Amino acid sequence: MLVEFSLQTDREGFYDISSYAAKTAAEFYRIEGKGDAECLVYCPHTTAGITINENADSDVIHDMLLGLSKAFPDRAEFRHGEGNSHAHLKASCVGSSVRVIVRDGKLLLGTWQGIYFCEFDGPRQRRYFIQIH
Amino acid sequence: MLVEFSLQTDREGFYDISSYAAKTAAEFYRIEGKGDAECLVYCPHTTAGITINENADSDVIHDMLLGLSKAFPDRAEFRHGEGNSHAHLKASCVGSSVRVIVRDGKLLLGTWQGIYFCEFDGPRQRRYFIQIH
Amino acid sequence: MLVEFSLQTDREGFYDISSYAAKTAAEFYRIEGKGDAECLVYCPHTTAGITINENADSDVIHDMLLGLSKAFPDRAEFRHGEGNSHAHLKASCVGSSVRVIVRDGKLLLGTWQGIYFCEFDGPRQRRYFIQIH
């Protein structure tokens, strides 16, 4: 099962999309009845990514965006005319997709884990895919 | 096939869990007889991760922990009260899971590759999942 | 379906291998006729990796290599005798594999996305695997 989602982002931010993955996994189980499955969340953009991290204290997200900007700042030596090479770097650092194990229609996320769409070069209209199989 | 493992970690460290993945892949093949399979190693924590890297010289692990701490240091501007935002950053940098191809019950790892559970905020009792299918 | 590829690299560089993944996905569909599939691109080396990023302006690749070298420089405190710990760090940062959704034999890459083999410690003869299933 493959479902496409879209979202409107700010300049940068982490957007918790766990509930959409959970709903898709439950729907897959209702239709297919397959107990042992996998969920792939995929970002088709090059200045955004997907990661799994803390879902409780939003200060963690603030700190992660800050820490990524310090590790991958804009640099005078960069050549790319759009001026968003730092965002391309962050996208490859967090990665373009995550996988979560699915059991009987439920995501096997840890207690404090959420799935995030990571915007590094917004605001933009973005999309992502959730595939269960 | 899905198996859960646990381990007791130190403050930080890379723990080679390749042999557990290899045993799970061999067991899967013995039971299912499926030649072309995949192994997912998944970490359900947000200040630890999973990576694949050098399995021969332990100095590489020393250097990687050092290099990650330099790229993602603790910062005065961080807001998260637990003081472990650097560990959350490292977790998203290495990622929460890895995939390895399985052929006839054997992991298709490169000569120098090992699978590591990466602790960035221990000591803790941790767990991880190995799924073959 | 599992196919092995090889390439000769320079000291460092990103090599666009999207067309090989696309051909393998099309071949899989021709033989198996399975509409909903997945592509795994896997690197069996520890100082190289696989990432998905911009396929249009080569300046982005220049900037990414530069940004990774700034985030993970060689350091006097490193112990590993081969002197390539920075390359091991970059390999774990970008990761050893990527996944792409396959529909009817076509990779569901975004408009600006390409799949890259990332060399961080060449020149070397390297290989990688593409698995579709």
Short mmCIF file of C-alpha atoms in Angstrom, two decimals:
data_model
loop_
_atom_site.label_atom_id
_atom_site.label_comp_id
_atom_site.label_asym_id
_atom_site.label_seq_id
_atom_site.Cartn_x
_atom_site.Cartn_y
_atom_site.Cartn_z
CA MET A 1 0.00 0.00 0.00
CA LEU A 2 1.32 3.41 -1.03
CA VAL A 3 -0.16 6.73 0.08
CA GLU A 4 1.00 10.26 -0.78
CA PHE A 5 0.68 13.13 1.70
CA SER A 6 1.38 16.84 1.42
CA LEU A 7 2.12 19.63 3.86
CA GLN A 8 2.85 23.35 3.90
CA THR A 9 6.07 24.12 5.76
CA ASP A 10 7.70 27.13 7.41
CA ARG A 11 11.27 28.28 6.76
CA GLU A 12 12.53 25.34 8.79
CA GLY A 13 10.93 22.90 11.18
CA PHE A 14 10.29 19.29 12.18
CA TYR A 15 6.70 18.14 11.51
CA ASP A 16 5.43 15.10 13.42
CA ILE A 17 3.80 12.83 10.85
CA SER A 18 3.64 9.71 13.06
CA SER A 19 -0.16 9.68 13.15
CA TYR A 20 -0.37 9.44 9.35
CA ALA A 21 2.02 6.51 9.35
CA ALA A 22 0.02 4.86 12.15
CA LYS A 23 -3.27 5.30 10.26
CA THR A 24 -1.78 3.93 7.04
CA ALA A 25 -0.37 0.89 8.90
CA ALA A 26 -3.76 0.22 10.54
CA GLU A 27 -5.56 0.55 7.20
CA PHE A 28 -3.08 -1.84 5.56
CA TYR A 29 -3.71 -4.42 8.29
CA ARG A 30 -7.48 -4.05 7.98
CA ILE A 31 -7.29 -4.69 4.22
CA GLU A 32 -4.40 -7.17 3.92
CA GLY A 33 -4.41 -8.89 7.33
CA LYS A 34 -0.60 -9.26 7.21
CA GLY A 35 0.77 -9.28 10.76
CA ASP A 36 4.48 -8.82 10.04
CA ALA A 37 5.02 -5.77 7.85
CA GLU A 38 7.20 -2.73 7.30
CA CYS A 39 6.58 0.99 6.93
CA LEU A 40 8.76 3.20 4.72
CA VAL A 41 8.35 6.97 5.00
CA TYR A 42 10.00 8.64 2.00
CA CYS A 43 10.75 12.29 1.18
CA PRO A 44 11.07 13.11 -2.57
CA HIS A 45 12.84 16.45 -1.95
CA THR A 46 16.54 17.33 -1.70
CA THR A 47 16.42 20.09 0.94
CA ALA A 48 14.13 18.22 3.33
CA GLY A 49 14.35 14.81 4.96
CA ILE A 50 12.77 12.31 7.32
CA THR A 51 14.03 11.37 10.76
CA ILE A 52 12.90 9.62 13.93
CA ASN A 53 13.47 11.45 17.20
CA GLU A 54 11.92 12.65 20.47
CA ASN A 55 8.17 13.28 20.39
CA ALA A 56 7.68 14.71 23.89
CA ASP A 57 9.63 17.93 24.49
CA SER A 58 9.57 20.37 21.57
CA ASP A 59 12.77 21.92 22.91
CA VAL A 60 14.60 18.91 21.48
CA ILE A 61 13.47 19.93 18.00
CA HIS A 62 14.59 23.51 18.61
CA ASP A 63 18.00 22.24 19.71
CA MET A 64 18.32 19.82 16.78
CA LEU A 65 17.62 22.54 14.21
CA LEU A 66 20.17 24.75 15.96
CA GLY A 67 22.76 21.98 16.20
CA LEU A 68 22.35 21.06 12.52
CA SER A 69 22.76 24.71 11.52
CA LYS A 70 25.96 24.93 13.55
CA ALA A 71 27.35 21.69 12.07
CA PHE A 72 26.33 22.62 8.51
CA PRO A 73 26.32 26.43 8.28
CA ASP A 74 26.13 28.46 5.10
CA ARG A 75 29.68 29.06 3.86
CA ALA A 76 31.28 31.75 1.71
CA GLU A 77 33.04 29.03 -0.32
CA PHE A 78 29.77 27.43 -1.41
CA ARG A 79 29.14 27.73 -5.16
CA HIS A 80 25.50 26.68 -5.58
CA GLY A 81 23.62 29.77 -6.74
CA GLU A 82 20.44 29.09 -4.80
CA GLY A 83 22.29 29.60 -1.51
CA ASN A 84 20.73 26.54 0.12
CA SER A 85 23.65 24.11 0.14
CA HIS A 86 23.43 23.95 3.93
CA ALA A 87 19.91 22.55 3.51
CA HIS A 88 21.15 19.90 1.05
CA LEU A 89 23.76 18.88 3.62
CA LYS A 90 21.22 18.60 6.42
CA ALA A 91 18.92 16.56 4.15
CA SER A 92 21.64 13.98 3.48
CA CYS A 93 22.66 13.96 7.16
CA VAL A 94 19.19 13.03 8.45
CA GLY A 95 18.38 11.02 5.31
CA SER A 96 15.54 10.79 2.82
CA SER A 97 13.63 7.97 4.49
CA VAL A 98 13.06 5.98 7.67
CA ARG A 99 11.79 2.45 8.26
CA VAL A 100 9.59 1.29 11.07
CA ILE A 101 8.58 -2.28 11.87
CA VAL A 102 4.81 -2.95 11.79
CA ARG A 103 3.15 -5.66 13.89
CA ASP A 104 -0.56 -6.41 13.50
CA GLY A 105 -1.18 -2.94 12.09
CA LYS A 106 0.77 -1.08 14.79
CA LEU A 107 4.07 0.79 14.36
CA LEU A 108 6.76 -0.58 16.65
CA LEU A 109 8.03 2.88 17.61
CA GLY A 110 9.81 3.37 20.93
CA THR A 111 8.03 5.23 23.75
CA TRP A 112 9.65 8.59 22.94
CA GLN A 113 9.93 8.18 19.17
CA GLY A 114 8.06 10.23 16.61
CA ILE A 115 8.50 10.32 12.81
CA TYR A 116 9.37 13.79 11.52
CA PHE A 117 9.28 15.50 8.17
CA CYS A 118 12.29 17.88 8.37
CA GLU A 119 12.10 21.13 6.44
CA PHE A 120 15.45 22.85 5.91
CA ASP A 121 14.63 25.29 3.09
CA GLY A 122 11.03 26.43 3.28
CA PRO A 123 8.47 27.72 3.28
CA ARG A 124 7.29 25.31 0.60
CA GLN A 125 4.49 22.99 -0.38
CA ARG A 126 6.01 19.54 0.25
CA ARG A 127 4.95 15.94 -0.07
CA TYR A 128 6.00 12.55 1.22
CA PHE A 129 5.11 8.91 0.69
CA ILE A 130 4.17 6.20 3.17
CA GLN A 131 4.53 2.66 1.89
CA ILE A 132 3.46 -0.37 3.93
CA HIS A 133 4.11 -3.91 2.79
CA MET B 1 10.89 -13.05 11.70
CA LEU B 2 11.26 -10.45 14.45
CA VAL B 3 13.59 -10.80 17.45
CA GLU B 4 14.16 -8.34 20.29
CA PHE B 5 17.56 -7.98 21.97
CA SER B 6 18.75 -5.96 24.95
CA LEU B 7 22.09 -4.63 26.15
CA GLN B 8 23.57 -2.64 29.01
CA THR B 9 25.58 0.33 27.74
CA ASP B 10 28.27 2.65 29.06
CA ARG B 11 28.10 6.45 28.89
CA GLU B 12 28.84 6.24 25.18
CA GLY B 13 30.09 3.56 22.86
CA PHE B 14 29.60 1.51 19.70
CA TYR B 15 28.57 -2.10 20.36
CA ASP B 16 29.12 -4.64 17.58
CA ILE B 17 25.87 -6.57 17.21
CA SER B 18 26.71 -8.18 13.84
CA SER B 19 26.77 -11.70 15.26
CA TYR B 20 23.18 -11.41 16.50
CA ALA B 21 22.03 -10.26 13.09
CA ALA B 22 23.96 -13.12 11.47
CA LYS B 23 22.40 -15.71 13.79
CA THR B 24 18.90 -14.33 13.20
CA ALA B 25 19.42 -14.40 9.42
CA ALA B 26 20.68 -18.02 9.58
CA GLU B 27 17.72 -19.06 11.74
CA PHE B 28 15.29 -17.37 9.35
CA TYR B 29 16.80 -19.28 6.43
CA ARG B 30 16.64 -22.60 8.30
CA ILE B 31 12.94 -22.08 9.04
CA GLU B 32 11.71 -20.24 5.93
CA GLY B 33 14.16 -21.38 3.26
CA LYS B 34 13.92 -18.00 1.50
CA GLY B 35 17.19 -17.28 -0.33
CA ASP B 36 16.69 -13.60 -1.13
CA ALA B 37 15.88 -11.67 2.05
CA GLU B 38 16.55 -8.48 3.97
CA CYS B 39 17.66 -7.67 7.49
CA LEU B 40 16.47 -4.55 9.31
CA VAL B 41 18.19 -3.61 12.57
CA TYR B 42 16.09 -1.03 14.43
CA CYS B 43 16.75 1.09 17.53
CA PRO B 44 13.62 2.24 19.44
CA HIS B 45 15.50 4.97 21.36
CA THR B 46 16.06 8.67 20.58
CA THR B 47 19.55 9.16 22.01
CA ALA B 48 21.03 6.01 20.47
CA GLY B 49 21.22 4.74 16.91
CA ILE B 50 22.41 2.03 14.56
CA THR B 51 25.22 2.34 12.03
CA ILE B 52 27.46 0.18 9.84
CA ASN B 53 31.18 0.87 10.01
CA GLU B 54 34.66 -0.62 10.46
CA ASN B 55 34.83 -3.84 12.47
CA ALA B 56 38.62 -4.30 12.62
CA ASP B 57 40.43 -1.43 14.38
CA SER B 58 38.69 -0.18 17.54
CA ASP B 59 40.52 3.14 17.12
CA VAL B 60 38.04 3.95 14.36
CA ILE B 61 35.22 3.79 16.91
CA HIS B 62 37.16 6.02 19.28
CA ASP B 63 37.66 8.54 16.50
CA MET B 64 34.04 8.40 15.37
CA LEU B 65 32.74 9.12 18.87
CA LEU B 66 35.20 12.01 19.12
CA GLY B 67 34.33 13.36 15.67
CA LEU B 68 30.60 13.21 16.38
CA SER B 69 31.08 15.05 19.68
CA LYS B 70 33.03 17.78 17.88
CA ALA B 71 30.41 18.11 15.12
CA PHE B 72 27.50 18.04 17.60
CA PRO B 73 28.77 19.44 20.92
CA ASP B 74 26.63 20.46 23.85
CA ARG B 75 25.71 24.15 23.42
CA ALA B 76 24.78 26.92 25.85
CA GLU B 77 21.84 27.88 23.59
CA PHE B 78 20.22 24.45 23.90
CA ARG B 79 16.90 24.52 25.75
CA HIS B 80 16.11 20.86 26.41
CA GLY B 81 16.22 20.41 30.18
CA GLU B 82 17.75 16.94 30.17
CA GLY B 83 20.96 18.34 28.69
CA ASN B 84 21.30 15.56 26.12
CA SER B 85 20.36 17.36 22.90
CA HIS B 86 23.80 16.54 21.51
CA ALA B 87 22.87 12.86 21.83
CA HIS B 88 19.58 13.41 19.99
CA LEU B 89 21.55 15.07 17.17
CA LYS B 90 24.02 12.20 16.93
CA ALA B 91 21.14 9.71 16.90
CA SER B 92 19.51 11.39 13.89
CA CYS B 93 22.90 11.75 12.17
CA VAL B 94 23.73 8.02 12.25
CA GLY B 95 20.05 7.04 12.01
CA SER B 96 17.68 4.71 13.80
CA SER B 97 18.13 1.68 11.55
CA VAL B 98 20.27 -0.03 8.93
CA ARG B 99 19.44 -2.55 6.23
CA VAL B 100 21.58 -5.42 5.09
CA ILE B 101 20.93 -7.76 2.15
CA VAL B 102 20.60 -11.45 3.10
CA ARG B 103 21.49 -14.28 0.69
CA ASP B 104 20.82 -17.90 1.65
CA GLY B 105 20.88 -17.02 5.33
CA LYS B 106 24.07 -14.96 5.19
CA LEU B 107 24.42 -11.20 5.65
CA LEU B 108 25.99 -9.55 2.61
CA LEU B 109 28.23 -7.28 4.71
CA GLY B 110 31.48 -5.97 3.24
CA THR B 111 34.80 -7.36 4.51
CA TRP B 112 35.35 -4.55 7.00
CA GLN B 113 31.71 -3.86 7.89
CA GLY B 114 30.15 -4.44 11.29
CA ILE B 115 26.70 -3.44 12.55
CA TYR B 116 26.87 -1.20 15.62
CA PHE B 117 24.43 -0.17 18.31
CA CYS B 118 25.55 3.42 19.08
CA GLU B 119 25.03 4.71 22.62
CA PHE B 120 25.21 8.50 22.94
CA ASP B 121 23.57 9.04 26.35
CA GLY B 122 24.21 6.09 28.65
CA PRO B 123 24.69 4.20 30.76
CA ARG B 124 21.29 2.66 30.14
CA GLN B 125 19.49 -0.61 29.60
CA ARG B 126 18.73 -0.54 25.87
CA ARG B 127 17.02 -2.76 23.34
CA TYR B 128 16.90 -3.20 19.59
CA PHE B 129 15.00 -5.26 17.03
CA ILE B 130 16.22 -7.46 14.21
CA GLN B 131 13.65 -8.21 11.52
CA ILE B 132 14.36 -10.58 8.63
CA HIS B 133 11.93 -11.06 5.78
CA MET C 1 16.60 -9.47 -7.82
CA LEU C 2 20.13 -8.61 -6.74
CA VAL C 3 22.77 -7.04 -9.00
CA GLU C 4 26.34 -6.05 -8.16
CA PHE C 5 28.02 -3.05 -9.78
CA SER C 6 31.55 -1.67 -9.60
CA LEU C 7 33.16 1.69 -10.21
CA GLN C 8 36.58 3.35 -10.12
CA THR C 9 36.56 6.45 -7.93
CA ASP C 10 38.67 9.56 -7.47
CA ARG C 11 39.98 10.81 -4.12
CA GLU C 12 36.49 11.96 -3.23
CA GLY C 13 33.30 12.48 -5.18
CA PHE C 14 29.61 11.78 -5.59
CA TYR C 15 28.80 9.42 -8.50
CA ASP C 16 25.26 9.45 -9.88
CA ILE C 17 24.17 5.82 -10.13
CA SER C 18 20.44 6.52 -10.60
CA SER C 19 20.38 5.11 -14.13
CA TYR C 20 21.65 1.70 -12.92
CA ALA C 21 18.94 1.57 -10.28
CA ALA C 22 16.33 2.58 -12.88
CA LYS C 23 17.49 -0.14 -15.30
CA THR C 24 17.47 -2.78 -12.55
CA ALA C 25 13.95 -1.75 -11.48
CA ALA C 26 12.69 -1.92 -15.08
CA GLU C 27 14.30 -5.34 -15.59
CA PHE C 28 12.75 -6.63 -12.36
CA TYR C 29 9.31 -5.47 -13.53
CA ARG C 30 9.77 -7.09 -16.95
CA ILE C 31 10.64 -10.43 -15.33
CA GLU C 32 8.49 -10.44 -12.18
CA GLY C 33 5.59 -8.18 -13.15
CA LYS C 34 5.28 -6.93 -9.56
CA GLY C 35 3.87 -3.38 -9.57
CA ASP C 36 4.55 -2.39 -5.96
CA ALA C 37 8.22 -2.92 -5.12
CA GLU C 38 11.24 -1.45 -3.36
CA CYS C 39 14.80 -0.67 -4.37
CA LEU C 40 17.69 -0.91 -1.91
CA VAL C 41 21.06 0.52 -2.95
CA TYR C 42 23.76 -0.77 -0.60
CA CYS C 43 27.45 0.12 -0.17
CA PRO C 44 29.65 -2.64 1.33
CA HIS C 45 32.49 -0.22 2.23
CA THR C 46 33.21 1.75 5.42
CA THR C 47 34.72 4.93 3.96
CA ALA C 48 32.06 5.39 1.28
CA GLY C 49 28.28 5.64 1.41
CA ILE C 50 25.07 6.13 -0.53
CA THR C 51 22.86 9.19 -0.44
CA ILE C 52 20.02 10.81 -2.36
CA ASN C 53 20.42 14.46 -3.28
CA GLU C 54 20.25 17.07 -6.06
CA ASN C 55 20.85 15.77 -9.59
CA ALA C 56 20.81 19.06 -11.51
CA ASP C 57 23.55 21.48 -10.41
CA SER C 58 26.95 19.87 -9.80
CA ASP C 59 27.84 22.81 -7.55
CA VAL C 60 25.62 21.23 -4.91
CA ILE C 61 27.91 18.18 -4.85
CA HIS C 62 30.97 20.43 -4.57
CA ASP C 63 29.37 22.22 -1.63
CA MET C 64 28.29 18.99 0.07
CA LEU C 65 31.79 17.53 -0.07
CA LEU C 66 33.15 20.79 1.32
CA GLY C 67 30.50 21.00 4.05
CA LEU C 68 31.08 17.40 5.13
CA SER C 69 34.84 18.01 5.31
CA LYS C 70 34.24 21.05 7.51
CA ALA C 71 31.84 19.18 9.81
CA PHE C 72 34.08 16.11 10.00
CA PRO C 73 37.68 17.28 9.51
CA ASP C 74 40.80 15.23 10.14
CA ARG C 75 41.82 15.77 13.77
CA ALA C 76 45.14 15.54 15.62
CA GLU C 77 43.45 13.52 18.38
CA PHE C 78 42.39 10.75 16.00
CA ARG C 79 44.13 7.43 16.71
CA HIS C 80 43.32 5.29 13.67
CA GLY C 81 46.62 4.67 11.88
CA GLU C 82 45.26 4.85 8.34
CA GLY C 83 44.43 8.52 8.82
CA ASN C 84 40.98 8.23 7.25
CA SER C 85 38.72 8.49 10.30
CA HIS C 86 37.10 11.57 8.77
CA ALA C 87 35.97 9.34 5.88
CA HIS C 88 34.49 6.77 8.30
CA LEU C 89 32.54 9.61 9.95
CA LYS C 90 31.20 10.90 6.63
CA ALA C 91 30.22 7.35 5.65
CA SER C 92 28.10 6.91 8.79
CA CYS C 93 26.65 10.41 8.41
CA VAL C 94 25.28 9.84 4.89
CA GLY C 95 24.65 6.14 5.56
CA SER C 96 25.42 2.83 3.87
CA SER C 97 22.17 2.50 1.93
CA VAL C 98 19.09 4.25 0.58
CA ARG C 99 15.62 2.99 -0.29
CA VAL C 100 13.46 4.11 -3.14
CA ILE C 101 9.85 3.11 -3.82
CA VAL C 102 9.28 1.34 -7.16
CA ARG C 103 5.96 1.51 -9.04
CA ASP C 104 5.44 -0.54 -12.21
CA GLY C 105 9.18 -0.74 -12.79
CA LYS C 106 9.84 2.97 -12.23
CA LEU C 107 11.73 4.56 -9.33
CA LEU C 108 9.58 7.06 -7.46
CA LEU C 109 12.38 9.62 -7.16
CA GLY C 110 11.53 13.30 -6.78
CA THR C 111 12.16 15.67 -9.71
CA TRP C 112 15.55 16.82 -8.42
CA GLN C 113 16.64 13.59 -6.75
CA GLY C 114 19.54 11.42 -7.86
CA ILE C 115 21.09 8.41 -6.11
CA TYR C 116 24.79 8.91 -5.37
CA PHE C 117 27.68 6.64 -4.51
CA CYS C 118 29.77 8.83 -2.17
CA GLU C 119 33.54 8.29 -2.16
CA PHE C 120 35.32 9.77 0.86
CA ASP C 121 38.67 7.93 0.75
CA GLY C 122 39.65 7.11 -2.81
CA PRO C 123 40.84 6.56 -5.37
CA ARG C 124 39.67 2.97 -5.15
CA GLN C 125 37.90 0.22 -7.02
CA ARG C 126 34.48 0.11 -5.31
CA ARG C 127 31.30 -1.88 -5.63
CA TYR C 128 27.67 -1.60 -4.61
CA PHE C 129 24.53 -3.69 -4.71
CA ILE C 130 21.07 -2.93 -6.04
CA GLN C 131 18.29 -5.15 -4.72
CA ILE C 132 14.71 -4.93 -5.97
CA HIS C 133 11.89 -6.89 -4.41
#
